[in-house]
Amino acid sequence: MLTSGDVIDLDLGLPQGREAGFRHPAVVVSAQRIISAEPSVVYVVPLTSTVRGFHSEITIEPDEHNGLTVRSAAQCQHLRAVSTGRVVSARGNVGVATLAQIRETIAVLLDIPI
């Protein structure tokens, strides 16, 4: 079962434009109360190993908890809903502090009061 903050591998298919595609890691950002209801769709933020330093990205260092092998950037500007059927595997979890940073960045991008 997925949990908020999980780092997962997704099969995103063929990308269009600058969106993430193919097999790609992502962080699950859906609320735990939603995930606990076992939805068929969850919200994720794709990860990239190309860290550009954009204000819309959160840098995540690899560690034994998140399962990442390289420094990565959570691309909050690419928030998307995906079918849980696209989940290939789970790597770990980014933890509550990093998840909070990602969610705060999403709130800023969507002009949602924090």
PDB file of C-alpha atoms in Angstrom:
ATOM      1  CA  MET A   1       0.000   0.000   0.000  1.00  0.00           C
ATOM      2  CA  LEU A   2       1.254   3.479  -0.863  1.00  0.00           C
ATOM      3  CA  THR A   3       1.824   6.195   1.726  1.00  0.00           C
ATOM      4  CA  SER A   4       2.304   9.953   1.417  1.00  0.00           C
ATOM      5  CA  GLY A   5       5.935  10.744   0.679  1.00  0.00           C
ATOM      6  CA  ASP A   6       6.727   7.393  -0.938  1.00  0.00           C
ATOM      7  CA  VAL A   7       9.335   7.430  -3.702  1.00  0.00           C
ATOM      8  CA  ILE A   8       7.954   5.211  -6.447  1.00  0.00           C
ATOM      9  CA  ASP A   9       8.879   4.223  -9.977  1.00  0.00           C
ATOM     10  CA  LEU A  10       6.179   4.902 -12.553  1.00  0.00           C
ATOM     11  CA  ASP A  11       5.656   3.905 -16.162  1.00  0.00           C
ATOM     12  CA  LEU A  12       4.554   7.279 -17.572  1.00  0.00           C
ATOM     13  CA  GLY A  13       4.537   6.286 -21.224  1.00  0.00           C
ATOM     14  CA  LEU A  14       5.629   8.605 -24.022  1.00  0.00           C
ATOM     15  CA  PRO A  15       6.150  12.221 -22.923  1.00  0.00           C
ATOM     16  CA  GLN A  16       4.743  15.242 -24.735  1.00  0.00           C
ATOM     17  CA  GLY A  17       6.712  18.479 -24.679  1.00  0.00           C
ATOM     18  CA  ARG A  18       8.703  18.876 -21.456  1.00  0.00           C
ATOM     19  CA  GLU A  19       6.632  16.544 -19.282  1.00  0.00           C
ATOM     20  CA  ALA A  20       8.186  13.523 -17.566  1.00  0.00           C
ATOM     21  CA  GLY A  21       7.878  10.246 -19.407  1.00  0.00           C
ATOM     22  CA  PHE A  22       8.942   6.630 -19.672  1.00  0.00           C
ATOM     23  CA  ARG A  23       9.954   4.875 -16.409  1.00  0.00           C
ATOM     24  CA  HIS A  24      10.399   7.652 -13.914  1.00  0.00           C
ATOM     25  CA  PRO A  25      10.749   8.081 -10.149  1.00  0.00           C
ATOM     26  CA  ALA A  26       8.193  10.273  -8.387  1.00  0.00           C
ATOM     27  CA  VAL A  27       7.058  11.276  -4.900  1.00  0.00           C
ATOM     28  CA  VAL A  28       3.477  10.524  -3.839  1.00  0.00           C
ATOM     29  CA  VAL A  29       1.942  13.774  -2.524  1.00  0.00           C
ATOM     30  CA  SER A  30      -1.717  12.746  -2.095  1.00  0.00           C
ATOM     31  CA  ALA A  31      -3.077  13.085   1.438  1.00  0.00           C
ATOM     32  CA  GLN A  32      -2.791   9.884   3.484  1.00  0.00           C
ATOM     33  CA  ARG A  33      -6.548   9.881   4.222  1.00  0.00           C
ATOM     34  CA  ILE A  34      -7.156   9.717   0.459  1.00  0.00           C
ATOM     35  CA  ILE A  35      -4.541   7.001  -0.101  1.00  0.00           C
ATOM     36  CA  SER A  36      -6.021   4.950   2.758  1.00  0.00           C
ATOM     37  CA  ALA A  37      -9.287   4.792   0.778  1.00  0.00           C
ATOM     38  CA  GLU A  38      -7.320   2.972  -1.973  1.00  0.00           C
ATOM     39  CA  PRO A  39      -8.020   5.358  -4.861  1.00  0.00           C
ATOM     40  CA  SER A  40      -7.340   4.410  -8.466  1.00  0.00           C
ATOM     41  CA  VAL A  41      -5.529   7.736  -9.020  1.00  0.00           C
ATOM     42  CA  VAL A  42      -2.933   9.519  -6.848  1.00  0.00           C
ATOM     43  CA  TYR A  43      -1.058  12.819  -7.133  1.00  0.00           C
ATOM     44  CA  VAL A  44       2.689  12.633  -7.703  1.00  0.00           C
ATOM     45  CA  VAL A  45       5.628  14.946  -8.332  1.00  0.00           C
ATOM     46  CA  PRO A  46       8.208  13.531 -10.759  1.00  0.00           C
ATOM     47  CA  LEU A  47      11.884  13.417  -9.785  1.00  0.00           C
ATOM     48  CA  THR A  48      14.826  14.223 -12.019  1.00  0.00           C
ATOM     49  CA  SER A  49      18.560  13.801 -11.588  1.00  0.00           C
ATOM     50  CA  THR A  50      19.055  17.083 -13.460  1.00  0.00           C
ATOM     51  CA  VAL A  51      19.038  19.568 -10.584  1.00  0.00           C
ATOM     52  CA  ARG A  52      18.494  23.015 -12.089  1.00  0.00           C
ATOM     53  CA  GLY A  53      17.958  25.026  -8.904  1.00  0.00           C
ATOM     54  CA  PHE A  54      14.501  26.317  -9.941  1.00  0.00           C
ATOM     55  CA  HIS A  55      12.365  27.750  -7.130  1.00  0.00           C
ATOM     56  CA  SER A  56       9.715  25.217  -8.135  1.00  0.00           C
ATOM     57  CA  GLU A  57      12.017  22.263  -7.375  1.00  0.00           C
ATOM     58  CA  ILE A  58      13.017  20.685  -4.057  1.00  0.00           C
ATOM     59  CA  THR A  59      16.442  19.025  -3.966  1.00  0.00           C
ATOM     60  CA  ILE A  60      16.552  15.607  -2.308  1.00  0.00           C
ATOM     61  CA  GLU A  61      19.810  13.942  -1.311  1.00  0.00           C
ATOM     62  CA  PRO A  62      19.909  10.135  -1.570  1.00  0.00           C
ATOM     63  CA  ASP A  63      19.775   8.192   1.688  1.00  0.00           C
ATOM     64  CA  GLU A  64      18.816   4.784   3.052  1.00  0.00           C
ATOM     65  CA  HIS A  65      15.232   5.936   3.713  1.00  0.00           C
ATOM     66  CA  ASN A  66      14.240   7.383   0.328  1.00  0.00           C
ATOM     67  CA  GLY A  67      15.911   4.735  -1.828  1.00  0.00           C
ATOM     68  CA  LEU A  68      17.387   7.254  -4.250  1.00  0.00           C
ATOM     69  CA  THR A  69      20.866   6.605  -5.628  1.00  0.00           C
ATOM     70  CA  VAL A  70      21.597  10.129  -6.911  1.00  0.00           C
ATOM     71  CA  ARG A  71      20.824  13.691  -5.862  1.00  0.00           C
ATOM     72  CA  SER A  72      17.415  14.481  -7.330  1.00  0.00           C
ATOM     73  CA  ALA A  73      15.000  17.364  -7.745  1.00  0.00           C
ATOM     74  CA  ALA A  74      11.276  17.033  -7.053  1.00  0.00           C
ATOM     75  CA  GLN A  75       9.711  18.886  -9.985  1.00  0.00           C
ATOM     76  CA  CYS A  76       6.741  20.462  -8.201  1.00  0.00           C
ATOM     77  CA  GLN A  77       5.844  22.353 -11.387  1.00  0.00           C
ATOM     78  CA  HIS A  78       5.015  18.972 -12.955  1.00  0.00           C
ATOM     79  CA  LEU A  79       2.421  17.857 -10.377  1.00  0.00           C
ATOM     80  CA  ARG A  80       0.185  15.255 -11.971  1.00  0.00           C
ATOM     81  CA  ALA A  81      -2.486  12.700 -11.270  1.00  0.00           C
ATOM     82  CA  VAL A  82      -1.578   9.139 -12.281  1.00  0.00           C
ATOM     83  CA  SER A  83      -3.308   5.798 -12.159  1.00  0.00           C
ATOM     84  CA  THR A  84      -2.046   3.536  -9.393  1.00  0.00           C
ATOM     85  CA  GLY A  85      -1.680   0.976 -12.192  1.00  0.00           C
ATOM     86  CA  ARG A  86       1.336   2.976 -13.408  1.00  0.00           C
ATOM     87  CA  VAL A  87       3.248   2.216 -10.178  1.00  0.00           C
ATOM     88  CA  VAL A  88       6.040  -0.235 -10.999  1.00  0.00           C
ATOM     89  CA  SER A  89       7.796  -0.354  -7.615  1.00  0.00           C
ATOM     90  CA  ALA A  90       8.423   1.535  -4.370  1.00  0.00           C
ATOM     91  CA  ARG A  91      11.902   2.670  -3.310  1.00  0.00           C
ATOM     92  CA  GLY A  92      11.397   4.349   0.060  1.00  0.00           C
ATOM     93  CA  ASN A  93       9.980   7.543   1.575  1.00  0.00           C
ATOM     94  CA  VAL A  94      11.250  11.138   1.591  1.00  0.00           C
ATOM     95  CA  GLY A  95      10.031  11.768   5.164  1.00  0.00           C
ATOM     96  CA  VAL A  96       7.706  14.356   6.651  1.00  0.00           C
ATOM     97  CA  ALA A  97      10.048  17.374   6.369  1.00  0.00           C
ATOM     98  CA  THR A  98      10.763  16.948   2.651  1.00  0.00           C
ATOM     99  CA  LEU A  99       7.121  16.094   1.928  1.00  0.00           C
ATOM    100  CA  ALA A 100       6.090  19.310   3.706  1.00  0.00           C
ATOM    101  CA  GLN A 101       8.548  21.319   1.554  1.00  0.00           C
ATOM    102  CA  ILE A 102       7.150  19.755  -1.618  1.00  0.00           C
ATOM    103  CA  ARG A 103       3.546  20.430  -0.579  1.00  0.00           C
ATOM    104  CA  GLU A 104       4.378  24.038   0.372  1.00  0.00           C
ATOM    105  CA  THR A 105       5.984  24.601  -3.036  1.00  0.00           C
ATOM    106  CA  ILE A 106       2.907  23.154  -4.749  1.00  0.00           C
ATOM    107  CA  ALA A 107       0.710  25.502  -2.700  1.00  0.00           C
ATOM    108  CA  VAL A 108       2.785  28.489  -3.857  1.00  0.00           C
ATOM    109  CA  LEU A 109       2.596  27.349  -7.481  1.00  0.00           C
ATOM    110  CA  LEU A 110      -1.199  26.999  -7.262  1.00  0.00           C
ATOM    111  CA  ASP A 111      -1.638  30.233  -5.253  1.00  0.00           C
ATOM    112  CA  ILE A 112      -3.140  28.352  -2.320  1.00  0.00           C
ATOM    113  CA  PRO A 113      -2.715  30.190   1.021  1.00  0.00           C
ATOM    114  CA  ILE A 114      -0.267  28.383   3.283  1.00  0.00           C
TER     115      ILE A 114
END
